[in-house]
PDB file of C-alpha atoms in Angstrom:
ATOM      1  CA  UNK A  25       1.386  -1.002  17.313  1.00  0.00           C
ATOM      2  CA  UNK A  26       1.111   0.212  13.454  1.00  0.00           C
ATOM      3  CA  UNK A  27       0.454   3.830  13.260  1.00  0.00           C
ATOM      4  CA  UNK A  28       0.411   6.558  10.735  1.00  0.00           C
ATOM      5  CA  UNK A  29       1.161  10.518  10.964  1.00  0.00           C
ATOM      6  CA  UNK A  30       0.842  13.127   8.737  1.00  0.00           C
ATOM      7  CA  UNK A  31       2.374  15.899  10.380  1.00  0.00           C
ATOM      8  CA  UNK A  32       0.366  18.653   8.058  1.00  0.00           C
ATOM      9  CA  UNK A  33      -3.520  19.865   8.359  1.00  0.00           C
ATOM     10  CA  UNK A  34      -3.160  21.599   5.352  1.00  0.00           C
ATOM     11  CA  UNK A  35      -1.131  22.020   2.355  1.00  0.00           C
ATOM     12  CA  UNK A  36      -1.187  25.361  -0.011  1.00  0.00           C
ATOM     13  CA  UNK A  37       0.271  25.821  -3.265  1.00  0.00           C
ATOM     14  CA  UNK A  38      -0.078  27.336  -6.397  1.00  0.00           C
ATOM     15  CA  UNK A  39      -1.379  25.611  -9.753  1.00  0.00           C
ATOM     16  CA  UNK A  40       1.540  24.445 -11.713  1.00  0.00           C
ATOM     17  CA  UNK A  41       3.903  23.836  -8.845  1.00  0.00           C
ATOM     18  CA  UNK A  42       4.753  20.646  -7.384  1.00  0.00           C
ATOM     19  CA  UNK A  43       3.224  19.176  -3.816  1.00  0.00           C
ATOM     20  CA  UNK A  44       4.246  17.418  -1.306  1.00  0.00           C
ATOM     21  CA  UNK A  45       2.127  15.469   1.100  1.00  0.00           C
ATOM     22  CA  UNK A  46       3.844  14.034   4.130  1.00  0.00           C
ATOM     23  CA  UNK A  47       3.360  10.640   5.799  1.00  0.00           C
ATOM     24  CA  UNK A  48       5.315   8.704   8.033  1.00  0.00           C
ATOM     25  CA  UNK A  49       4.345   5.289   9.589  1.00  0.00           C
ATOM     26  CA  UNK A  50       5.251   2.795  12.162  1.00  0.00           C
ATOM     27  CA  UNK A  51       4.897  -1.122  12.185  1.00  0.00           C
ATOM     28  CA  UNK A  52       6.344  -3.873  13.377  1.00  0.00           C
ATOM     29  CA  UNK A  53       7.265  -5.514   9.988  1.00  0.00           C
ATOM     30  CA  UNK A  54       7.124  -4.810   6.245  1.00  0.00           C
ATOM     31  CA  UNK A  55       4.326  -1.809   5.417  1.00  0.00           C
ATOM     32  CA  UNK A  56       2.083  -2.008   2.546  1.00  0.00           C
ATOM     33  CA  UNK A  57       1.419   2.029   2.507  1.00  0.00           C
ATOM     34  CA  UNK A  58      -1.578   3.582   0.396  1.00  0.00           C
ATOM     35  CA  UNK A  59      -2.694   6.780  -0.201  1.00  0.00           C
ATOM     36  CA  UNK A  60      -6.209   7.507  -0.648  1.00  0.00           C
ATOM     37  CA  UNK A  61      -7.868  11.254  -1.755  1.00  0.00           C
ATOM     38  CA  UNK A  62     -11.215  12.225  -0.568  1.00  0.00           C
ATOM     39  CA  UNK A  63     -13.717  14.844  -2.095  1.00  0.00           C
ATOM     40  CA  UNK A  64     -16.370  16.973   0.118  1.00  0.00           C
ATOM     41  CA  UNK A  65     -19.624  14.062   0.535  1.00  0.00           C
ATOM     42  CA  UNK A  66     -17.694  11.307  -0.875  1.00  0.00           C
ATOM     43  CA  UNK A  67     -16.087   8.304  -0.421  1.00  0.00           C
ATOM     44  CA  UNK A  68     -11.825   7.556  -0.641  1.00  0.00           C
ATOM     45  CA  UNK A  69     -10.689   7.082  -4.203  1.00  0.00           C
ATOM     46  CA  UNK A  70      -7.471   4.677  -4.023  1.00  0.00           C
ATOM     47  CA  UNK A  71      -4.679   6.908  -6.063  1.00  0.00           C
ATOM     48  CA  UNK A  72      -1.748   4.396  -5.319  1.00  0.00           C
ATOM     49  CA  UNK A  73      -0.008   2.000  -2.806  1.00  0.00           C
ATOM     50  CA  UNK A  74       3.799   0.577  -2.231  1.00  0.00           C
ATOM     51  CA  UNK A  75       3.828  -3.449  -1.754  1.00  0.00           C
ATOM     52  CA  UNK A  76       7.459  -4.256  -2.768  1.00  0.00           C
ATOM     53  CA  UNK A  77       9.982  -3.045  -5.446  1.00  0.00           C
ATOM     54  CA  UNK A  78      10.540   0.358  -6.417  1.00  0.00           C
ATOM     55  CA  UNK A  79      10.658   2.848  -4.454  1.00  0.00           C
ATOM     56  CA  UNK A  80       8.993   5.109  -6.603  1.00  0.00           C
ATOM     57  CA  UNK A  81       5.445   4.822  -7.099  1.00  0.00           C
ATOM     58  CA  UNK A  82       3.603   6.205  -9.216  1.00  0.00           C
ATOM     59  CA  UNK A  83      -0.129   6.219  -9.497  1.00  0.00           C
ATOM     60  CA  UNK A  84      -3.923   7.963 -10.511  1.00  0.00           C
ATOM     61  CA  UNK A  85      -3.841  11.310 -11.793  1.00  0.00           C
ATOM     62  CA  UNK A  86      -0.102  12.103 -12.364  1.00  0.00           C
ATOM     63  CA  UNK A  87       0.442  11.706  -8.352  1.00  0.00           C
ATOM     64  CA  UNK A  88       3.730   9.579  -7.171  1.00  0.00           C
ATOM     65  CA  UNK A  89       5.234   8.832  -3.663  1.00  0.00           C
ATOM     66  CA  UNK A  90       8.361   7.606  -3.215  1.00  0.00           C
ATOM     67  CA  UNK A  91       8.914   5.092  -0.061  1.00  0.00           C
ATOM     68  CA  UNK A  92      11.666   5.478   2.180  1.00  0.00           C
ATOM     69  CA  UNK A  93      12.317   2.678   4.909  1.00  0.00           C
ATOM     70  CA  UNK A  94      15.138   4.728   6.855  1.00  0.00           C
ATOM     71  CA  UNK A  95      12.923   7.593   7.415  1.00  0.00           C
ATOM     72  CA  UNK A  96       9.780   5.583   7.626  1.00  0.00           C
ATOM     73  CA  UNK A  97       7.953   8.030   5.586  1.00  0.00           C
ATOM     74  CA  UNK A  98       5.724   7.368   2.396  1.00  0.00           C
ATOM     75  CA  UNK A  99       4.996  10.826   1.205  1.00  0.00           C
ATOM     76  CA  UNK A 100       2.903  11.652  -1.717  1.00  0.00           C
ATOM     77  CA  UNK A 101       4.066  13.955  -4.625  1.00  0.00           C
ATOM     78  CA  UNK A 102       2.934  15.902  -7.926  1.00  0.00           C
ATOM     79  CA  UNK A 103       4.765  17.812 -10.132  1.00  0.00           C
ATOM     80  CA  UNK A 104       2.397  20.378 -11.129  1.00  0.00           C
ATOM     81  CA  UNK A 105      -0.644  20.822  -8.953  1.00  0.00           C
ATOM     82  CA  UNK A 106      -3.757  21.780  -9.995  1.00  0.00           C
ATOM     83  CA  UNK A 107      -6.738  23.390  -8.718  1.00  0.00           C
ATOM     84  CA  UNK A 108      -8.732  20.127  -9.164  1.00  0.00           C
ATOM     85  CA  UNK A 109      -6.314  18.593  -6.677  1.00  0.00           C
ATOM     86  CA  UNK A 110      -7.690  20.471  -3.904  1.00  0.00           C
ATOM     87  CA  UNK A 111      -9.370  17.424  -1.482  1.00  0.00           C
ATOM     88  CA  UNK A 112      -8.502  15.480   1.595  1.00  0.00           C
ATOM     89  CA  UNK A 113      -5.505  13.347   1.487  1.00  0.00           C
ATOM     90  CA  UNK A 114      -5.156  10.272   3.678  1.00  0.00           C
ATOM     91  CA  UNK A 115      -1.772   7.875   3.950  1.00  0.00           C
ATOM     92  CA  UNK A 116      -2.641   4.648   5.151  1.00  0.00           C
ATOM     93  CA  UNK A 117      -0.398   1.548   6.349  1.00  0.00           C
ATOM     94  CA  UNK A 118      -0.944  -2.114   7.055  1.00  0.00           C
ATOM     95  CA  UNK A 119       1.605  -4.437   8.290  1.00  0.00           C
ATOM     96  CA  UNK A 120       2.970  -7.496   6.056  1.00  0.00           C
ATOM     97  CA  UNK A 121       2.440  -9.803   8.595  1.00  0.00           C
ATOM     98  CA  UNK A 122      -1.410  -9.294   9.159  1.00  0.00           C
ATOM     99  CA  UNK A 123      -2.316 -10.265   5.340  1.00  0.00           C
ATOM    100  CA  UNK A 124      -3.933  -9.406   2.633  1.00  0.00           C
ATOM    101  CA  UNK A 125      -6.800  -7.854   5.021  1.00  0.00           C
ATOM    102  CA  UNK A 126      -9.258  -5.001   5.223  1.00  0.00           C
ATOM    103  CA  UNK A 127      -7.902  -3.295   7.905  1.00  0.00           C
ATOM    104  CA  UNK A 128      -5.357  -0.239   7.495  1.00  0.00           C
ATOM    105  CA  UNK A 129      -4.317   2.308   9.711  1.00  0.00           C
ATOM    106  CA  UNK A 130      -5.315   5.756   8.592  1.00  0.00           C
ATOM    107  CA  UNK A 131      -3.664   8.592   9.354  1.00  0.00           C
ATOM    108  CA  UNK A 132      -5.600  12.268  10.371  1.00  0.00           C
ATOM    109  CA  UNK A 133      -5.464  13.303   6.533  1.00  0.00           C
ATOM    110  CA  UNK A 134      -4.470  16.562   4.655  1.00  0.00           C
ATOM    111  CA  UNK A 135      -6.346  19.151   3.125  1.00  0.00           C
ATOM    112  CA  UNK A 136      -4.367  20.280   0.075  1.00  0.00           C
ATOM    113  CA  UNK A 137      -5.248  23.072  -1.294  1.00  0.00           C
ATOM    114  CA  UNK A 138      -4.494  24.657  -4.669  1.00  0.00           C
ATOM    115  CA  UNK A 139      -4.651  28.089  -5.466  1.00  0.00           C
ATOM    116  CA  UNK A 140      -4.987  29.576  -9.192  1.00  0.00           C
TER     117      UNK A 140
ATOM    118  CA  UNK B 224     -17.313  -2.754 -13.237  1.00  0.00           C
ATOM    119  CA  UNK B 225     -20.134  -1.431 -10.959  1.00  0.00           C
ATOM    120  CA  UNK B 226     -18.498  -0.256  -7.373  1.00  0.00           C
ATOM    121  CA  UNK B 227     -19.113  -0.200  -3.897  1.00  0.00           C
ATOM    122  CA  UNK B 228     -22.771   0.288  -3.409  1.00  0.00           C
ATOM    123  CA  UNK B 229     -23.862   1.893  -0.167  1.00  0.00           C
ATOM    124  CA  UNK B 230     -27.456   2.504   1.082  1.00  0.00           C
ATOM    125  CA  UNK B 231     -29.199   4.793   2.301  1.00  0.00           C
ATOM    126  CA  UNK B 232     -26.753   7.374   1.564  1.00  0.00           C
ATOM    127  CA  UNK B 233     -28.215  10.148   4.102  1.00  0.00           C
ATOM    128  CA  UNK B 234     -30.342   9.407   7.055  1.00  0.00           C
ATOM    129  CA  UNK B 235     -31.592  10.846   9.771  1.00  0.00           C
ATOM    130  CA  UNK B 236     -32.361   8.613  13.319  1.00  0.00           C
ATOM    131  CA  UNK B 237     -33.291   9.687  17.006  1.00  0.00           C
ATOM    132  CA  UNK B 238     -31.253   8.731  19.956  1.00  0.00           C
ATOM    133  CA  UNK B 239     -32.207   5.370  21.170  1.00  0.00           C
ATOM    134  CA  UNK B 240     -33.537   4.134  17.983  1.00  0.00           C
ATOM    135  CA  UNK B 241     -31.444   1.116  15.691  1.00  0.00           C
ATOM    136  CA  UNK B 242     -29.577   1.445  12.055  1.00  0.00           C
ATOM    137  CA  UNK B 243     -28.967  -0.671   9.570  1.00  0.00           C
ATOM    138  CA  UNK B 244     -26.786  -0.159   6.747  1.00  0.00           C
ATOM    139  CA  UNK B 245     -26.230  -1.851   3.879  1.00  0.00           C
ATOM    140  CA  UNK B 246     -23.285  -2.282   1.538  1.00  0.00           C
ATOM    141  CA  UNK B 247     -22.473  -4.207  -1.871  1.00  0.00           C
ATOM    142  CA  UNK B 248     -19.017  -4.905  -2.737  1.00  0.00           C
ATOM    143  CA  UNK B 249     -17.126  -4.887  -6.436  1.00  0.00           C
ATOM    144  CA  UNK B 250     -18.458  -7.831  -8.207  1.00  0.00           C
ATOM    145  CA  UNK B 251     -15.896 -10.720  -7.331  1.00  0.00           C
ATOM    146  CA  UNK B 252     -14.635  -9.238  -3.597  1.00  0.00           C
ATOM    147  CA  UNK B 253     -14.994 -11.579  -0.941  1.00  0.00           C
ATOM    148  CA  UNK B 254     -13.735  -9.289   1.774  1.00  0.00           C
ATOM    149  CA  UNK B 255     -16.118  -6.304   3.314  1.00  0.00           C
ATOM    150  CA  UNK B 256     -14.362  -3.404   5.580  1.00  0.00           C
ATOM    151  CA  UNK B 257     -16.279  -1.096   7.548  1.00  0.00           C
ATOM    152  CA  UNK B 258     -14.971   2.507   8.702  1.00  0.00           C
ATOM    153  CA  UNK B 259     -16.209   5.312  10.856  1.00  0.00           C
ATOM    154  CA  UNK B 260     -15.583   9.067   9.877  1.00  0.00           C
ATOM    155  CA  UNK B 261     -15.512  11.787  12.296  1.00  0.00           C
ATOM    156  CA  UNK B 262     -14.143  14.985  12.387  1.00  0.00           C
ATOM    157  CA  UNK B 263     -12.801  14.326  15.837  1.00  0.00           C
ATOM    158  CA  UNK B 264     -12.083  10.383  15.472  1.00  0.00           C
ATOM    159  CA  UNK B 265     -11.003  10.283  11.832  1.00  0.00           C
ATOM    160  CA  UNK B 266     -10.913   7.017  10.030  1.00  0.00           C
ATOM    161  CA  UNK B 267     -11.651   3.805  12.651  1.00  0.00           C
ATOM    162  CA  UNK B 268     -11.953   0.631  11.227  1.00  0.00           C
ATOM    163  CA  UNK B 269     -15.114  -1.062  12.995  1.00  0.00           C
ATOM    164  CA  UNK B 270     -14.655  -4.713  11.298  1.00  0.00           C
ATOM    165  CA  UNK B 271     -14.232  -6.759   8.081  1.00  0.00           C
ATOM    166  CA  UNK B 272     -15.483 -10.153   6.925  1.00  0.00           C
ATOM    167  CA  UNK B 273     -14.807 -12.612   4.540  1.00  0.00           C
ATOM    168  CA  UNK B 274     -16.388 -15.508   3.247  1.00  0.00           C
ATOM    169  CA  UNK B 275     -19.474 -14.743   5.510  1.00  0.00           C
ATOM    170  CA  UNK B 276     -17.003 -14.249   8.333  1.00  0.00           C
ATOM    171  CA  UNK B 277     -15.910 -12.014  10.615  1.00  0.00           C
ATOM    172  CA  UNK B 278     -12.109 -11.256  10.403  1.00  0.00           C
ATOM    173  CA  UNK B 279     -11.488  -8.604  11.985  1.00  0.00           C
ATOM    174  CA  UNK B 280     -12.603  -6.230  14.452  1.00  0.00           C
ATOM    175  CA  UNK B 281     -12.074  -2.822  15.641  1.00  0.00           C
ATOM    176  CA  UNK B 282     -12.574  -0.564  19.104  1.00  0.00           C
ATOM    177  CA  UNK B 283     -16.012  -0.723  19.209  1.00  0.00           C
ATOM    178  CA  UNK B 284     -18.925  -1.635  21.503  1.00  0.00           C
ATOM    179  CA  UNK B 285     -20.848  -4.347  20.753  1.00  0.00           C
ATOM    180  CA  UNK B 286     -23.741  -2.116  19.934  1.00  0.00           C
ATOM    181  CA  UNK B 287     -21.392  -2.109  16.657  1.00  0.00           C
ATOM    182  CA  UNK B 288     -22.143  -5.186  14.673  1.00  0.00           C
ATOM    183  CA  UNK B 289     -22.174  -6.785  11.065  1.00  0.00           C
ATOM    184  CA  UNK B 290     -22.467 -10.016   8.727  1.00  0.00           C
ATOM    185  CA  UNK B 291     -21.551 -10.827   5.448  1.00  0.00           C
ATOM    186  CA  UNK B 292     -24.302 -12.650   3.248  1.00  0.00           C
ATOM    187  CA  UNK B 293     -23.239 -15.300   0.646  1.00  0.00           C
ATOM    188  CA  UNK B 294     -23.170 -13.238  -2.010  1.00  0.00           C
ATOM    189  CA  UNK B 295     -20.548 -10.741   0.004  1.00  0.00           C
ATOM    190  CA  UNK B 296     -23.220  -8.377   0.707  1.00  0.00           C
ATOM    191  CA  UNK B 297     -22.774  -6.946   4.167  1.00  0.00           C
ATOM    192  CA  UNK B 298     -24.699  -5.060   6.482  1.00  0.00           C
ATOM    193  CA  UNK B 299     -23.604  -3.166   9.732  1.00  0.00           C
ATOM    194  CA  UNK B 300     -26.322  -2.486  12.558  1.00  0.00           C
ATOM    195  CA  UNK B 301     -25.551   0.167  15.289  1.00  0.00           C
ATOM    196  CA  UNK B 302     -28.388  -0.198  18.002  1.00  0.00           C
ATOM    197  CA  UNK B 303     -29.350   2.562  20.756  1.00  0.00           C
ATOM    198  CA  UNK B 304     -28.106   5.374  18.654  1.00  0.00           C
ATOM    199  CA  UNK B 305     -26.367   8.060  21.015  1.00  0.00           C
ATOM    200  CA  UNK B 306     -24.724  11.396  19.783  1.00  0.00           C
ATOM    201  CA  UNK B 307     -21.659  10.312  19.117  1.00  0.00           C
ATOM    202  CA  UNK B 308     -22.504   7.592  16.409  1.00  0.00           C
ATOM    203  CA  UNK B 309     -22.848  10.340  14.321  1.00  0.00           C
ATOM    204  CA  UNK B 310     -20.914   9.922  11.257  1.00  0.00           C
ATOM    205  CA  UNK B 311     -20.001   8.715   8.111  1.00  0.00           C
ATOM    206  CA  UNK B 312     -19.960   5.168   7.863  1.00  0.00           C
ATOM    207  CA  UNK B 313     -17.634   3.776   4.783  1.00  0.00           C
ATOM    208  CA  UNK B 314     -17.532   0.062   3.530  1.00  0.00           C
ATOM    209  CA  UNK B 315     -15.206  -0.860   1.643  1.00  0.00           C
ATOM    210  CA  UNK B 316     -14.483  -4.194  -0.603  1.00  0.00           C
ATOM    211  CA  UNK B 317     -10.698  -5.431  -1.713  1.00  0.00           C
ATOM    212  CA  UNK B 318      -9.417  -8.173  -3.886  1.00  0.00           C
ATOM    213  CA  UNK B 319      -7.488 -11.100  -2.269  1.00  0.00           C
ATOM    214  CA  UNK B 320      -4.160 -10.640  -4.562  1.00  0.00           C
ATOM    215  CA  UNK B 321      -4.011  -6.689  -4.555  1.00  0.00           C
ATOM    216  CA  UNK B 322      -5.007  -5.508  -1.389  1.00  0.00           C
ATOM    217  CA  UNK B 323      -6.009  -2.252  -1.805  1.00  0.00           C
ATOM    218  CA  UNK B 324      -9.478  -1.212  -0.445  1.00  0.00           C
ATOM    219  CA  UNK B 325     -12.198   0.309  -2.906  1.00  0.00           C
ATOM    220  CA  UNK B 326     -15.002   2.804  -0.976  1.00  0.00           C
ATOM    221  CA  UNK B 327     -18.242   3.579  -1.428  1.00  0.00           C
ATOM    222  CA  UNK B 328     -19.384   6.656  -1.338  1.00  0.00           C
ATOM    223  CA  UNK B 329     -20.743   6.342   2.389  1.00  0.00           C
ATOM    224  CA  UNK B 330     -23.526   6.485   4.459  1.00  0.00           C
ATOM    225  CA  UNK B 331     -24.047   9.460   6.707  1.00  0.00           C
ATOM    226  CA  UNK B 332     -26.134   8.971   9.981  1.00  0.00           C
ATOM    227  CA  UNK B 333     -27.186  11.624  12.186  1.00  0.00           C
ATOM    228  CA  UNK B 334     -28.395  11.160  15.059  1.00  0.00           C
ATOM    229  CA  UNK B 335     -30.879  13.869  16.913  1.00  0.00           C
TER     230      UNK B 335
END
C-alpha cells in the first residue's frame, strides 16, 4: 500500500535561514512525489513535484526538494525562509504504475512556521 | 487561465438533510478529483472521473457520490448529512501529460 509520512507537526525557524520539511513515502513501484502548501481558508497551491531525472527539484517560490530513493524520502527545502512562508505543508505520492490519475496519497502535513 | 471553481464556498446544512457541491475544472482538464479535509482525517481522496467517468474511488460510503458532466464539470452529493461530514471538501482538476493536481479553493460544509 502507498503511504506518506511526515514525521514533523511543526517546523520553526527564523527569517533568512534555510528549512527543511521532511517526507518520506512508500509504494510499490516508481513515486511521482509532490508537494503542495496550504494557506488558512484556502485551497493547496502545487509548489513542485519529482517525475523522473534529477534529483533536485526545484520549484514555486524559491522552494526545492531533492529526491532520494535509498532513503525513500522527498523532503522539501528553502534557503532563506521567510515570514510569508509560514502555511501548511503537505508531501504527496502516487505510484507509477496507477497512471497519470487524480488520486495521491497525502501525508498529515506541516505547519512551518517563520519567525522575524 | 481561470482555475478551479468551487461553489458554494461556505455552507451551513442540518443533520439528515442532502449537499450538493459543485466544481469547474481548468479550462482543458478532463480529469476531476475530490478530497475531504479534516483535522482528524486529513486529506482522503473520495473519487475522480474522467471523460464523464468514474475512475477512481476512495473509502467512502455510498452516501458519497459524484458525476462528471460533458463539459468536465463535476458535482459531488453527500446525502443524510451526519456530524462527521463536516469538512472541507476540495476538487481538484489535472492535465493528462503533467499530472499534477490544481485545487480550488474548497467548499466548507458544516453540519449542525
Amino acid at each position: 500500500a502507498q503511504s506518506v509520512a511526515q514525521p514533523e507537526d511543526q517546523v520553526n525557524v527564523a527569517e533568512g535561514n534555510p528549512l527543511t520539511v521532511k517526507c518520506t513515502y512508500s509504494v510499490s513501484g516508481n513515486p511521482y512525489l509532490f508537494w503542495y502548501v496550504q494557506y488558512p481558508n484556502r485551497g493547496l497551491q502545487f509548489l513542485l513535484k519529482y517525475i523522473t531525472g534529477d534529483n533536485l527539484v526545484k520549484g514555486s517560490y524559491g522552494f526545492e526538494a531533492e529526491f532520494n530513493k535509498s532513503q525513500t524520502s522527498f523532503h522539501l527545502k528553502k534557503p532563506s525562509a521567510l515570514v510569508s512562508d509560514s502555511a501548511l505543508y503537505f508531501c504527496a505520492v502516487r505510484d507509477e504504475g496507477s497512471g497519470n490519475t487524480g488520486k495521491l496519497i497525502f501525508g498529515q502535513g506541516t505547519t512551518l512556521q517563520v519567525k522575524p | 487561465k481561470a482555475g478551479v471553481t468551487q461553489t458554494p464556498r461556505y455552507l451551513i446544512k442540518t443533520r439528515g438533510q442532502q449537499v450538493t457541491l459543485s466544481c469547474s475544472p481548468i479550462s482543458g482538464h478532463r480529469s476531476v478529483s475530490w478530497y475531504q479535509q479534516t483535522p482528524g482525517q486529513g486529506l482522503q481522496f473520495l473519487f475522480e472521473y474522467f471523460s464523464e467517468t468514474q475512475r477512481n474511488k476512495g473509502n467512502f460510503p455510498g452516501r458519497f457520490s459524484g458525476r462528471q458532466f460533458s463539459n468536465s464539470r463535476s458535482e459531488m452529493n453527500v446525502s443524510t448529512l451526519e456530524l462527521g461530514d463536516s469538512a472541507l471538501y476540495l476538487c481538484a482538476s489535472s492535465a493528462i501529460k503533467t499530472g499534477e493536481l490544481f485545487f480550488g479553493e474548497g467548499s466548507r460544509l458544516t453540519v449542525l
